Amino acid sequence: MSNIKNIAVLTSGGDAPGMNAGIRAVVRTGIYHGLNMFGIRRGYDGMVQGEIFPMDAKSVANIIQRGGTVLKTARSEEFRSPEGRQKAYEHLKKLNIDALVVIGGDGTFTGASAFLDQFDIPIIGMPGTIDNDLSGTDFTIGYDTAINTVVDAVDKIRDTAESHDRLFVVEVMGRDSGLIALRSGISTGAEAVLIPELEVDYDAIMKRLDKTRKNKSSRIVIVAEGDKEGGMVVADKIQANFPSYDVRLSILGHIQRGGRPTCMDRVLASRLGVASVEGLLEGRKGEMVGLIGGQVQFTPFGKAIKHIDKVNTNLTRIVEILSL
C-alpha cells in the first residue's frame, strides 16, 4: 500500500499543446484516488522559489482544449546546483509533498533524475515535447498538433507558390530531431526534406529539382531548424543553382508550439496523466510513462532521455519516390 498522500505537478522546458490536458488528468486522477494535489508554477524555477499551490477539480476545468501550459514554464539555472535543489526540496517538505509528476522533455527528465538522486523522492515523467525525440513512447504530447500546424501552414504556402510558380524553402522546428520535417514533408508533398540526422546530398537535391521543374508549377523544400546550414543557406544554394527560380524562404517558428491540441494529443495526455499518478501509487519512480503500440509503458529516465538518432529510412525513401 502506497504512503503517498500529496502529489505536485509541474511543466518544464518548451511548451507543447496537450500539456494542459496532462495537468488536468494528473490532478483529477489524484483527487479520484483521495490524494491532495498541488501545482508548481514555472517549472523547476518555481519549485526553487516556492511557487506551489493547492489544486482541485475546478482549478483544471476548461483547460483541456487550451494550448500552452496554465502552470507556465521557465528555465532554472539555480536548480542545476545541489544548493538550488535543496531549496526546492525544503519547499516541498513544508507542504508534505510526497511525490512529483513532471511534464516535459529530456532536459526535464535530466533535472528530475538529479533531484531523485539527491533526495529519493518518487518522480514520474510525462513526455511533453513537440519534437517526438524521446525513447519509450511512440509519440510525445504535442507532436501531433505541431505537425498538423505545419501541414496547414505549408498547404497555404503552396497555394501562393502555385500561383506564382515559386519554390518555397520552409524551415520547421526540430533542433535535434527531423521527425516534424519528415512527416510534414510527406503529408504536404515536399520535393526534399533536410534533417539534422542525415548529411545533406545537395547534388541529389538539385538533380531532383531539375528533373521536376518542367512538371510542376510549385515546389516545397522543408528544412528542420537543426539542419547544419538552416533554411536561409539552403534557399541561397537553390537560387544559385537555379537563377530562373523565384525562391522564397518561410520560417514557421513558434507558431508550431501553440494552438489547440488535436484529439490525439488530448487523449494521449489524458491516458498518460492517469497512468503517471497510478504508477506513483504502485511504487514506481524515476520513470517516464509513454505509449508503445497503444499500451502504457514505463521507461527509466536514463533510457528515455536519449534522443532517437536513427532515422526511419523508409520515410526518407517515401519523400524521394513521391517527389516525382
PDB file of C-alpha atoms in Angstrom:
ATOM      1  CA  MET A   1       0.000   0.000   0.000  1.00  0.00           C
ATOM      2  CA  SER A   2       1.446   3.392  -1.011  1.00  0.00           C
ATOM      3  CA  ASN A   3       2.142   6.043   1.613  1.00  0.00           C
ATOM      4  CA  ILE A   4       1.766   8.845  -0.928  1.00  0.00           C
ATOM      5  CA  LYS A   5      -0.816  11.435   0.097  1.00  0.00           C
ATOM      6  CA  ASN A   6       0.286  14.646  -1.628  1.00  0.00           C
ATOM      7  CA  ILE A   7       1.416  14.961  -5.261  1.00  0.00           C
ATOM      8  CA  ALA A   8       2.626  18.070  -7.112  1.00  0.00           C
ATOM      9  CA  VAL A   9       2.701  18.519 -10.890  1.00  0.00           C
ATOM     10  CA  LEU A  10       4.831  20.871 -12.997  1.00  0.00           C
ATOM     11  CA  THR A  11       5.577  21.584 -16.644  1.00  0.00           C
ATOM     12  CA  SER A  12       9.123  22.290 -17.783  1.00  0.00           C
ATOM     13  CA  GLY A  13      11.064  23.017 -20.945  1.00  0.00           C
ATOM     14  CA  GLY A  14       9.358  24.204 -24.127  1.00  0.00           C
ATOM     15  CA  ASP A  15       5.575  24.333 -24.014  1.00  0.00           C
ATOM     16  CA  ALA A  16       3.674  21.756 -26.054  1.00  0.00           C
ATOM     17  CA  PRO A  17      -0.023  21.522 -26.986  1.00  0.00           C
ATOM     18  CA  GLY A  18      -1.663  18.944 -24.722  1.00  0.00           C
ATOM     19  CA  MET A  19       0.269  19.864 -21.579  1.00  0.00           C
ATOM     20  CA  ASN A  20      -2.917  21.316 -20.077  1.00  0.00           C
ATOM     21  CA  ALA A  21      -4.784  18.092 -20.813  1.00  0.00           C
ATOM     22  CA  GLY A  22      -1.982  16.283 -18.976  1.00  0.00           C
ATOM     23  CA  ILE A  23      -2.178  18.618 -15.968  1.00  0.00           C
ATOM     24  CA  ARG A  24      -5.930  18.117 -15.835  1.00  0.00           C
ATOM     25  CA  ALA A  25      -5.588  14.325 -15.941  1.00  0.00           C
ATOM     26  CA  VAL A  26      -2.946  14.262 -13.196  1.00  0.00           C
ATOM     27  CA  VAL A  27      -4.941  16.489 -10.841  1.00  0.00           C
ATOM     28  CA  ARG A  28      -8.266  14.732 -11.344  1.00  0.00           C
ATOM     29  CA  THR A  29      -6.740  11.257 -11.088  1.00  0.00           C
ATOM     30  CA  GLY A  30      -5.116  12.217  -7.809  1.00  0.00           C
ATOM     31  CA  ILE A  31      -8.401  13.538  -6.462  1.00  0.00           C
ATOM     32  CA  TYR A  32     -10.159  10.369  -7.641  1.00  0.00           C
ATOM     33  CA  HIS A  33      -7.742   8.359  -5.503  1.00  0.00           C
ATOM     34  CA  GLY A  34      -8.239  10.601  -2.474  1.00  0.00           C
ATOM     35  CA  LEU A  35      -4.939  12.484  -2.726  1.00  0.00           C
ATOM     36  CA  ASN A  36      -4.127  16.138  -2.165  1.00  0.00           C
ATOM     37  CA  MET A  37      -2.909  17.740  -5.372  1.00  0.00           C
ATOM     38  CA  PHE A  38      -0.605  20.721  -5.895  1.00  0.00           C
ATOM     39  CA  GLY A  39       0.606  22.726  -8.868  1.00  0.00           C
ATOM     40  CA  ILE A  40       4.064  24.261  -9.250  1.00  0.00           C
ATOM     41  CA  ARG A  41       4.291  27.419 -11.352  1.00  0.00           C
ATOM     42  CA  ARG A  42       7.193  27.978 -13.777  1.00  0.00           C
ATOM     43  CA  GLY A  43       8.710  24.503 -13.579  1.00  0.00           C
ATOM     44  CA  TYR A  44      11.805  23.811 -11.513  1.00  0.00           C
ATOM     45  CA  ASP A  45      12.420  27.519 -11.023  1.00  0.00           C
ATOM     46  CA  GLY A  46       9.028  27.797  -9.327  1.00  0.00           C
ATOM     47  CA  MET A  47       9.893  24.836  -7.138  1.00  0.00           C
ATOM     48  CA  VAL A  48      13.112  26.563  -6.044  1.00  0.00           C
ATOM     49  CA  GLN A  49      11.186  29.778  -5.321  1.00  0.00           C
ATOM     50  CA  GLY A  50       8.311  28.039  -3.553  1.00  0.00           C
ATOM     51  CA  GLU A  51       5.591  28.847  -6.094  1.00  0.00           C
ATOM     52  CA  ILE A  52       3.482  25.865  -5.057  1.00  0.00           C
ATOM     53  CA  PHE A  53      -0.284  25.956  -4.548  1.00  0.00           C
ATOM     54  CA  PRO A  54      -3.178  23.525  -3.957  1.00  0.00           C
ATOM     55  CA  MET A  55      -5.226  22.377  -6.958  1.00  0.00           C
ATOM     56  CA  ASP A  56      -8.709  20.908  -7.081  1.00  0.00           C
ATOM     57  CA  ALA A  57     -11.006  19.617  -9.815  1.00  0.00           C
ATOM     58  CA  LYS A  58     -12.324  23.115 -10.511  1.00  0.00           C
ATOM     59  CA  SER A  59      -8.824  24.563 -10.969  1.00  0.00           C
ATOM     60  CA  VAL A  60      -8.327  22.389 -14.059  1.00  0.00           C
ATOM     61  CA  ALA A  61     -11.790  22.904 -15.536  1.00  0.00           C
ATOM     62  CA  ASN A  62     -11.996  24.185 -19.111  1.00  0.00           C
ATOM     63  CA  ILE A  63      -8.272  23.780 -19.879  1.00  0.00           C
ATOM     64  CA  ILE A  64      -8.211  20.526 -21.880  1.00  0.00           C
ATOM     65  CA  GLN A  65      -8.690  22.433 -25.141  1.00  0.00           C
ATOM     66  CA  ARG A  66      -6.116  25.146 -24.454  1.00  0.00           C
ATOM     67  CA  GLY A  67      -2.590  25.261 -25.853  1.00  0.00           C
ATOM     68  CA  GLY A  68       0.456  26.221 -23.810  1.00  0.00           C
ATOM     69  CA  THR A  69       0.531  25.433 -20.099  1.00  0.00           C
ATOM     70  CA  VAL A  70      -1.514  27.060 -17.322  1.00  0.00           C
ATOM     71  CA  LEU A  71       1.309  26.238 -14.905  1.00  0.00           C
ATOM     72  CA  LYS A  72       3.810  28.198 -17.034  1.00  0.00           C
ATOM     73  CA  THR A  73       7.344  27.041 -17.735  1.00  0.00           C
ATOM     74  CA  ALA A  74      10.810  28.552 -17.256  1.00  0.00           C
ATOM     75  CA  ARG A  75      14.487  27.658 -17.250  1.00  0.00           C
ATOM     76  CA  SER A  76      16.240  27.373 -13.896  1.00  0.00           C
ATOM     77  CA  GLU A  77      19.987  27.722 -13.530  1.00  0.00           C
ATOM     78  CA  GLU A  78      19.631  27.549  -9.745  1.00  0.00           C
ATOM     79  CA  PHE A  79      18.018  24.117  -9.893  1.00  0.00           C
ATOM     80  CA  ARG A  80      21.141  22.776 -11.624  1.00  0.00           C
ATOM     81  CA  SER A  81      23.084  23.135  -8.375  1.00  0.00           C
ATOM     82  CA  PRO A  82      22.730  20.902  -5.268  1.00  0.00           C
ATOM     83  CA  GLU A  83      22.001  24.035  -3.235  1.00  0.00           C
ATOM     84  CA  GLY A  84      19.158  25.036  -5.551  1.00  0.00           C
ATOM     85  CA  ARG A  85      17.676  21.562  -5.419  1.00  0.00           C
ATOM     86  CA  GLN A  86      17.951  21.657  -1.620  1.00  0.00           C
ATOM     87  CA  LYS A  87      15.835  24.825  -1.586  1.00  0.00           C
ATOM     88  CA  ALA A  88      13.276  23.162  -3.835  1.00  0.00           C
ATOM     89  CA  TYR A  89      13.130  20.102  -1.590  1.00  0.00           C
ATOM     90  CA  GLU A  90      12.564  22.216   1.508  1.00  0.00           C
ATOM     91  CA  HIS A  91       9.595  23.912  -0.138  1.00  0.00           C
ATOM     92  CA  LEU A  92       8.097  20.507  -0.960  1.00  0.00           C
ATOM     93  CA  LYS A  93       8.608  19.242   2.596  1.00  0.00           C
ATOM     94  CA  LYS A  94       6.872  22.299   4.080  1.00  0.00           C
ATOM     95  CA  LEU A  95       3.726  21.171   2.267  1.00  0.00           C
ATOM     96  CA  ASN A  96       4.329  17.445   2.922  1.00  0.00           C
ATOM     97  CA  ILE A  97       4.505  16.734  -0.793  1.00  0.00           C
ATOM     98  CA  ASP A  98       5.401  13.060  -1.231  1.00  0.00           C
ATOM     99  CA  ALA A  99       5.818  12.738  -4.991  1.00  0.00           C
ATOM    100  CA  LEU A 100       6.081  14.654  -8.275  1.00  0.00           C
ATOM    101  CA  VAL A 101       4.769  14.384 -11.812  1.00  0.00           C
ATOM    102  CA  VAL A 102       6.915  16.347 -14.282  1.00  0.00           C
ATOM    103  CA  ILE A 103       5.801  17.053 -17.842  1.00  0.00           C
ATOM    104  CA  GLY A 104       8.482  17.932 -20.400  1.00  0.00           C
ATOM    105  CA  GLY A 105      11.349  16.600 -22.489  1.00  0.00           C
ATOM    106  CA  ASP A 106      14.876  15.308 -21.960  1.00  0.00           C
ATOM    107  CA  GLY A 107      16.022  18.383 -20.019  1.00  0.00           C
ATOM    108  CA  THR A 108      13.062  17.971 -17.686  1.00  0.00           C
ATOM    109  CA  PHE A 109      13.897  14.321 -17.060  1.00  0.00           C
ATOM    110  CA  THR A 110      17.591  15.095 -16.573  1.00  0.00           C
ATOM    111  CA  GLY A 111      16.600  17.538 -13.838  1.00  0.00           C
ATOM    112  CA  ALA A 112      14.213  15.009 -12.329  1.00  0.00           C
ATOM    113  CA  SER A 113      16.958  12.373 -12.236  1.00  0.00           C
ATOM    114  CA  ALA A 114      19.327  14.722 -10.409  1.00  0.00           C
ATOM    115  CA  PHE A 115      16.619  15.609  -7.880  1.00  0.00           C
ATOM    116  CA  LEU A 116      15.729  11.959  -7.355  1.00  0.00           C
ATOM    117  CA  ASP A 117      19.376  11.011  -6.815  1.00  0.00           C
ATOM    118  CA  GLN A 118      19.770  13.730  -4.193  1.00  0.00           C
ATOM    119  CA  PHE A 119      16.527  13.232  -2.261  1.00  0.00           C
ATOM    120  CA  ASP A 120      14.989   9.897  -3.299  1.00  0.00           C
ATOM    121  CA  ILE A 121      11.521  11.405  -3.805  1.00  0.00           C
ATOM    122  CA  PRO A 122       9.250   9.454  -6.193  1.00  0.00           C
ATOM    123  CA  ILE A 123       9.001  11.161  -9.589  1.00  0.00           C
ATOM    124  CA  ILE A 124       7.193  10.077 -12.750  1.00  0.00           C
ATOM    125  CA  GLY A 125       7.701  11.952 -16.030  1.00  0.00           C
ATOM    126  CA  MET A 126       5.276  12.563 -18.880  1.00  0.00           C
ATOM    127  CA  PRO A 127       6.724  13.211 -22.379  1.00  0.00           C
ATOM    128  CA  GLY A 128       5.681  16.723 -23.365  1.00  0.00           C
ATOM    129  CA  THR A 129       7.646  17.972 -26.389  1.00  0.00           C
ATOM    130  CA  ILE A 130       6.697  18.710 -29.983  1.00  0.00           C
ATOM    131  CA  ASP A 131       9.907  17.081 -31.292  1.00  0.00           C
ATOM    132  CA  ASN A 132       8.877  13.469 -30.563  1.00  0.00           C
ATOM    133  CA  ASP A 133      12.527  12.742 -29.776  1.00  0.00           C
ATOM    134  CA  LEU A 134      12.249  10.594 -26.637  1.00  0.00           C
ATOM    135  CA  SER A 135      12.712   6.855 -26.347  1.00  0.00           C
ATOM    136  CA  GLY A 136       9.985   4.938 -24.545  1.00  0.00           C
ATOM    137  CA  THR A 137       6.929   6.273 -26.343  1.00  0.00           C
ATOM    138  CA  ASP A 138       5.640   6.155 -29.905  1.00  0.00           C
ATOM    139  CA  PHE A 139       4.500   9.768 -29.704  1.00  0.00           C
ATOM    140  CA  THR A 140       5.116  12.656 -27.328  1.00  0.00           C
ATOM    141  CA  ILE A 141       2.456  15.089 -26.152  1.00  0.00           C
ATOM    142  CA  GLY A 142       2.303  17.994 -28.607  1.00  0.00           C
ATOM    143  CA  TYR A 143       3.862  16.294 -31.619  1.00  0.00           C
ATOM    144  CA  ASP A 144       0.617  15.548 -33.440  1.00  0.00           C
ATOM    145  CA  THR A 145      -0.626  19.112 -33.022  1.00  0.00           C
ATOM    146  CA  ALA A 146       2.697  20.543 -34.177  1.00  0.00           C
ATOM    147  CA  ILE A 147       2.850  18.533 -37.405  1.00  0.00           C
ATOM    148  CA  ASN A 148      -0.772  19.394 -38.174  1.00  0.00           C
ATOM    149  CA  THR A 149       0.088  23.072 -37.685  1.00  0.00           C
ATOM    150  CA  VAL A 150       2.997  22.695 -40.117  1.00  0.00           C
ATOM    151  CA  VAL A 151       0.834  20.886 -42.659  1.00  0.00           C
ATOM    152  CA  ASP A 152      -1.821  23.609 -42.510  1.00  0.00           C
ATOM    153  CA  ALA A 153       0.813  26.335 -42.970  1.00  0.00           C
ATOM    154  CA  VAL A 154       2.598  24.578 -45.851  1.00  0.00           C
ATOM    155  CA  ASP A 155      -0.710  23.898 -47.632  1.00  0.00           C
ATOM    156  CA  LYS A 156      -1.344  27.651 -47.579  1.00  0.00           C
ATOM    157  CA  ILE A 157       2.200  28.416 -48.699  1.00  0.00           C
ATOM    158  CA  ARG A 158       1.778  26.023 -51.624  1.00  0.00           C
ATOM    159  CA  ASP A 159      -1.283  27.974 -52.771  1.00  0.00           C
ATOM    160  CA  THR A 160       0.807  31.099 -53.310  1.00  0.00           C
ATOM    161  CA  ALA A 161       3.749  29.052 -54.640  1.00  0.00           C
ATOM    162  CA  GLU A 162       1.445  27.590 -57.273  1.00  0.00           C
ATOM    163  CA  SER A 163       0.014  30.965 -58.197  1.00  0.00           C
ATOM    164  CA  HIS A 164       3.456  32.484 -58.814  1.00  0.00           C
ATOM    165  CA  ASP A 165       5.492  29.451 -59.959  1.00  0.00           C
ATOM    166  CA  ARG A 166       7.693  29.789 -56.875  1.00  0.00           C
ATOM    167  CA  LEU A 167       9.884  27.466 -54.876  1.00  0.00           C
ATOM    168  CA  PHE A 168       9.491  27.805 -51.128  1.00  0.00           C
ATOM    169  CA  VAL A 169      12.029  26.654 -48.571  1.00  0.00           C
ATOM    170  CA  VAL A 170      10.093  26.160 -45.338  1.00  0.00           C
ATOM    171  CA  GLU A 171      12.061  25.928 -42.084  1.00  0.00           C
ATOM    172  CA  VAL A 172      10.298  23.985 -39.323  1.00  0.00           C
ATOM    173  CA  MET A 173      11.194  23.225 -35.712  1.00  0.00           C
ATOM    174  CA  GLY A 174      13.446  20.316 -34.833  1.00  0.00           C
ATOM    175  CA  ARG A 175      16.780  21.300 -33.290  1.00  0.00           C
ATOM    176  CA  ASP A 176      17.934  17.707 -32.743  1.00  0.00           C
ATOM    177  CA  SER A 177      15.224  15.718 -34.486  1.00  0.00           C
ATOM    178  CA  GLY A 178      13.891  15.763 -38.032  1.00  0.00           C
ATOM    179  CA  LEU A 179      10.617  13.969 -37.326  1.00  0.00           C
ATOM    180  CA  ILE A 180       8.467  17.090 -37.706  1.00  0.00           C
ATOM    181  CA  ALA A 181      10.151  17.841 -41.026  1.00  0.00           C
ATOM    182  CA  LEU A 182       9.898  14.256 -42.310  1.00  0.00           C
ATOM    183  CA  ARG A 183       6.251  13.613 -41.529  1.00  0.00           C
ATOM    184  CA  SER A 184       5.069  17.058 -42.586  1.00  0.00           C
ATOM    185  CA  GLY A 185       7.191  16.760 -45.728  1.00  0.00           C
ATOM    186  CA  ILE A 186       5.466  13.535 -46.741  1.00  0.00           C
ATOM    187  CA  SER A 187       1.996  14.867 -45.963  1.00  0.00           C
ATOM    188  CA  THR A 188       2.499  18.102 -47.928  1.00  0.00           C
ATOM    189  CA  GLY A 189       4.202  16.553 -50.955  1.00  0.00           C
ATOM    190  CA  ALA A 190       7.585  18.220 -50.424  1.00  0.00           C
ATOM    191  CA  GLU A 191      10.249  17.740 -53.095  1.00  0.00           C
ATOM    192  CA  ALA A 192      13.003  17.405 -50.492  1.00  0.00           C
ATOM    193  CA  VAL A 193      13.362  17.242 -46.710  1.00  0.00           C
ATOM    194  CA  LEU A 194      16.575  18.175 -44.878  1.00  0.00           C
ATOM    195  CA  ILE A 195      17.057  16.928 -41.318  1.00  0.00           C
ATOM    196  CA  PRO A 196      19.872  17.090 -38.734  1.00  0.00           C
ATOM    197  CA  GLU A 197      20.295  13.314 -38.527  1.00  0.00           C
ATOM    198  CA  LEU A 198      21.476  12.983 -42.141  1.00  0.00           C
ATOM    199  CA  GLU A 199      24.189  14.617 -44.209  1.00  0.00           C
ATOM    200  CA  VAL A 200      22.707  16.715 -46.987  1.00  0.00           C
ATOM    201  CA  ASP A 201      23.342  15.441 -50.515  1.00  0.00           C
ATOM    202  CA  TYR A 202      22.944  18.726 -52.395  1.00  0.00           C
ATOM    203  CA  ASP A 203      23.791  17.147 -55.758  1.00  0.00           C
ATOM    204  CA  ALA A 204      20.881  14.720 -55.379  1.00  0.00           C
ATOM    205  CA  ILE A 205      18.523  17.505 -54.305  1.00  0.00           C
ATOM    206  CA  MET A 206      19.488  19.751 -57.220  1.00  0.00           C
ATOM    207  CA  LYS A 207      19.066  16.877 -59.677  1.00  0.00           C
ATOM    208  CA  ARG A 208      15.630  16.133 -58.243  1.00  0.00           C
ATOM    209  CA  LEU A 209      14.550  19.764 -58.505  1.00  0.00           C
ATOM    210  CA  ASP A 210      15.894  19.990 -62.062  1.00  0.00           C
ATOM    211  CA  LYS A 211      14.075  16.803 -63.030  1.00  0.00           C
ATOM    212  CA  THR A 212      10.722  18.022 -61.744  1.00  0.00           C
ATOM    213  CA  ARG A 213      10.819  21.703 -62.698  1.00  0.00           C
ATOM    214  CA  LYS A 214       9.067  21.187 -66.058  1.00  0.00           C
ATOM    215  CA  ASN A 215       6.280  19.146 -64.485  1.00  0.00           C
ATOM    216  CA  LYS A 216       5.410  21.362 -61.508  1.00  0.00           C
ATOM    217  CA  SER A 217       4.313  24.935 -61.004  1.00  0.00           C
ATOM    218  CA  SER A 218       5.276  24.899 -57.319  1.00  0.00           C
ATOM    219  CA  ARG A 219       7.946  23.252 -55.258  1.00  0.00           C
ATOM    220  CA  ILE A 220       8.360  22.894 -51.499  1.00  0.00           C
ATOM    221  CA  VAL A 221      11.603  22.066 -49.666  1.00  0.00           C
ATOM    222  CA  ILE A 222      11.283  21.507 -45.923  1.00  0.00           C
ATOM    223  CA  VAL A 223      14.276  22.072 -43.632  1.00  0.00           C
ATOM    224  CA  ALA A 224      14.455  21.201 -39.932  1.00  0.00           C
ATOM    225  CA  GLU A 225      15.954  24.071 -37.925  1.00  0.00           C
ATOM    226  CA  GLY A 226      18.673  21.729 -36.632  1.00  0.00           C
ATOM    227  CA  ASP A 227      19.982  21.101 -40.143  1.00  0.00           C
ATOM    228  CA  LYS A 228      23.659  22.051 -40.295  1.00  0.00           C
ATOM    229  CA  GLU A 229      23.091  25.046 -42.559  1.00  0.00           C
ATOM    230  CA  GLY A 230      19.491  26.099 -41.978  1.00  0.00           C
ATOM    231  CA  GLY A 231      16.764  27.321 -44.279  1.00  0.00           C
ATOM    232  CA  MET A 232      18.414  30.576 -45.374  1.00  0.00           C
ATOM    233  CA  VAL A 233      21.582  28.884 -46.645  1.00  0.00           C
ATOM    234  CA  VAL A 234      19.543  26.167 -48.365  1.00  0.00           C
ATOM    235  CA  ALA A 235      17.420  28.784 -50.127  1.00  0.00           C
ATOM    236  CA  ASP A 236      20.554  30.658 -51.276  1.00  0.00           C
ATOM    237  CA  LYS A 237      22.125  27.463 -52.670  1.00  0.00           C
ATOM    238  CA  ILE A 238      18.977  26.561 -54.602  1.00  0.00           C
ATOM    239  CA  GLN A 239      18.754  30.094 -56.004  1.00  0.00           C
ATOM    240  CA  ALA A 240      22.414  29.941 -57.065  1.00  0.00           C
ATOM    241  CA  ASN A 241      21.829  26.632 -58.888  1.00  0.00           C
ATOM    242  CA  PHE A 242      18.570  27.759 -60.480  1.00  0.00           C
ATOM    243  CA  PRO A 243      18.742  31.517 -61.181  1.00  0.00           C
ATOM    244  CA  SER A 244      15.426  31.334 -63.055  1.00  0.00           C
ATOM    245  CA  TYR A 245      13.572  30.091 -59.950  1.00  0.00           C
ATOM    246  CA  ASP A 246      11.708  32.535 -57.762  1.00  0.00           C
ATOM    247  CA  VAL A 247      12.957  31.148 -54.416  1.00  0.00           C
ATOM    248  CA  ARG A 248      11.382  32.282 -51.158  1.00  0.00           C
ATOM    249  CA  LEU A 249      12.102  31.371 -47.533  1.00  0.00           C
ATOM    250  CA  SER A 250       9.426  30.929 -44.873  1.00  0.00           C
ATOM    251  CA  ILE A 251      10.424  30.243 -41.242  1.00  0.00           C
ATOM    252  CA  LEU A 252       7.395  28.971 -39.337  1.00  0.00           C
ATOM    253  CA  GLY A 253       8.955  29.482 -35.908  1.00  0.00           C
ATOM    254  CA  HIS A 254       6.982  29.352 -32.676  1.00  0.00           C
ATOM    255  CA  ILE A 255       3.587  29.123 -34.382  1.00  0.00           C
ATOM    256  CA  GLN A 256       4.274  25.366 -34.234  1.00  0.00           C
ATOM    257  CA  ARG A 257       4.206  25.333 -30.422  1.00  0.00           C
ATOM    258  CA  GLY A 258       0.820  26.973 -29.993  1.00  0.00           C
ATOM    259  CA  GLY A 259      -2.785  26.271 -30.771  1.00  0.00           C
ATOM    260  CA  ARG A 260      -5.495  23.933 -29.583  1.00  0.00           C
ATOM    261  CA  PRO A 261      -4.222  20.377 -29.136  1.00  0.00           C
ATOM    262  CA  THR A 262      -5.577  17.769 -31.516  1.00  0.00           C
ATOM    263  CA  CYS A 263      -7.809  14.934 -30.344  1.00  0.00           C
ATOM    264  CA  MET A 264      -4.806  12.598 -30.451  1.00  0.00           C
ATOM    265  CA  ASP A 265      -2.759  14.834 -28.143  1.00  0.00           C
ATOM    266  CA  ARG A 266      -5.659  15.309 -25.722  1.00  0.00           C
ATOM    267  CA  VAL A 267      -6.275  11.580 -25.451  1.00  0.00           C
ATOM    268  CA  LEU A 268      -2.548  10.785 -25.194  1.00  0.00           C
ATOM    269  CA  ALA A 269      -2.046  13.354 -22.422  1.00  0.00           C
ATOM    270  CA  SER A 270      -5.126  12.121 -20.581  1.00  0.00           C
ATOM    271  CA  ARG A 271      -4.023   8.491 -20.704  1.00  0.00           C
ATOM    272  CA  LEU A 272      -0.504   9.299 -19.568  1.00  0.00           C
ATOM    273  CA  GLY A 273      -1.741  11.619 -16.820  1.00  0.00           C
ATOM    274  CA  VAL A 274      -3.857   8.873 -15.307  1.00  0.00           C
ATOM    275  CA  ALA A 275      -1.020   6.345 -15.649  1.00  0.00           C
ATOM    276  CA  SER A 276       1.526   8.682 -14.031  1.00  0.00           C
ATOM    277  CA  VAL A 277      -0.448   9.049 -10.801  1.00  0.00           C
ATOM    278  CA  GLU A 278      -1.373   5.376 -10.654  1.00  0.00           C
ATOM    279  CA  GLY A 279       2.263   4.479 -11.354  1.00  0.00           C
ATOM    280  CA  LEU A 280       3.332   6.508  -8.321  1.00  0.00           C
ATOM    281  CA  LEU A 281       0.716   4.737  -6.206  1.00  0.00           C
ATOM    282  CA  GLU A 282       2.121   1.408  -7.407  1.00  0.00           C
ATOM    283  CA  GLY A 283       5.565   2.406  -6.126  1.00  0.00           C
ATOM    284  CA  ARG A 284       7.179   3.464  -9.388  1.00  0.00           C
ATOM    285  CA  LYS A 285       9.737   6.269  -9.542  1.00  0.00           C
ATOM    286  CA  GLY A 286      12.423   7.620 -11.845  1.00  0.00           C
ATOM    287  CA  GLU A 287      10.487   6.569 -14.943  1.00  0.00           C
ATOM    288  CA  MET A 288       8.778   8.188 -17.898  1.00  0.00           C
ATOM    289  CA  VAL A 289       5.329   6.949 -18.808  1.00  0.00           C
ATOM    290  CA  GLY A 290       4.696   6.509 -22.523  1.00  0.00           C
ATOM    291  CA  LEU A 291       2.507   4.745 -25.030  1.00  0.00           C
ATOM    292  CA  ILE A 292       4.035   1.967 -27.174  1.00  0.00           C
ATOM    293  CA  GLY A 293       1.806   0.052 -29.554  1.00  0.00           C
ATOM    294  CA  GLY A 294      -1.234   1.550 -27.855  1.00  0.00           C
ATOM    295  CA  GLN A 295      -0.214   0.267 -24.416  1.00  0.00           C
ATOM    296  CA  VAL A 296       1.084   2.202 -21.424  1.00  0.00           C
ATOM    297  CA  GLN A 297       4.776   1.520 -20.766  1.00  0.00           C
ATOM    298  CA  PHE A 298       7.272   2.858 -18.219  1.00  0.00           C
ATOM    299  CA  THR A 299      10.874   3.641 -19.215  1.00  0.00           C
ATOM    300  CA  PRO A 300      13.698   4.656 -16.817  1.00  0.00           C
ATOM    301  CA  PHE A 301      14.713   8.309 -17.206  1.00  0.00           C
ATOM    302  CA  GLY A 302      18.215   7.264 -18.232  1.00  0.00           C
ATOM    303  CA  LYS A 303      16.890   5.498 -21.321  1.00  0.00           C
ATOM    304  CA  ALA A 304      14.082   7.914 -22.132  1.00  0.00           C
ATOM    305  CA  ILE A 305      16.302  10.986 -22.335  1.00  0.00           C
ATOM    306  CA  LYS A 306      18.490   9.505 -25.031  1.00  0.00           C
ATOM    307  CA  HIS A 307      17.465  11.051 -28.335  1.00  0.00           C
ATOM    308  CA  ILE A 308      16.293   8.806 -31.116  1.00  0.00           C
ATOM    309  CA  ASP A 309      19.159   9.235 -33.580  1.00  0.00           C
ATOM    310  CA  LYS A 310      18.169   6.519 -36.027  1.00  0.00           C
ATOM    311  CA  VAL A 311      16.075   7.839 -38.860  1.00  0.00           C
ATOM    312  CA  ASN A 312      13.321   5.712 -40.356  1.00  0.00           C
ATOM    313  CA  THR A 313      14.872   5.367 -43.811  1.00  0.00           C
ATOM    314  CA  ASN A 314      11.519   4.252 -45.176  1.00  0.00           C
ATOM    315  CA  LEU A 315      10.220   7.778 -44.560  1.00  0.00           C
ATOM    316  CA  THR A 316      13.120   9.404 -46.423  1.00  0.00           C
ATOM    317  CA  ARG A 317      12.623   6.935 -49.266  1.00  0.00           C
ATOM    318  CA  ILE A 318       8.928   7.842 -49.455  1.00  0.00           C
ATOM    319  CA  VAL A 319       9.844  11.532 -49.836  1.00  0.00           C
ATOM    320  CA  GLU A 320      12.088  10.678 -52.782  1.00  0.00           C
ATOM    321  CA  ILE A 321       9.604   8.353 -54.502  1.00  0.00           C
ATOM    322  CA  LEU A 322       6.652  10.729 -54.229  1.00  0.00           C
ATOM    323  CA  SER A 323       8.564  13.862 -55.258  1.00  0.00           C
ATOM    324  CA  LEU A 324       8.410  12.922 -58.948  1.00  0.00           C
TER     325      LEU A 324
END
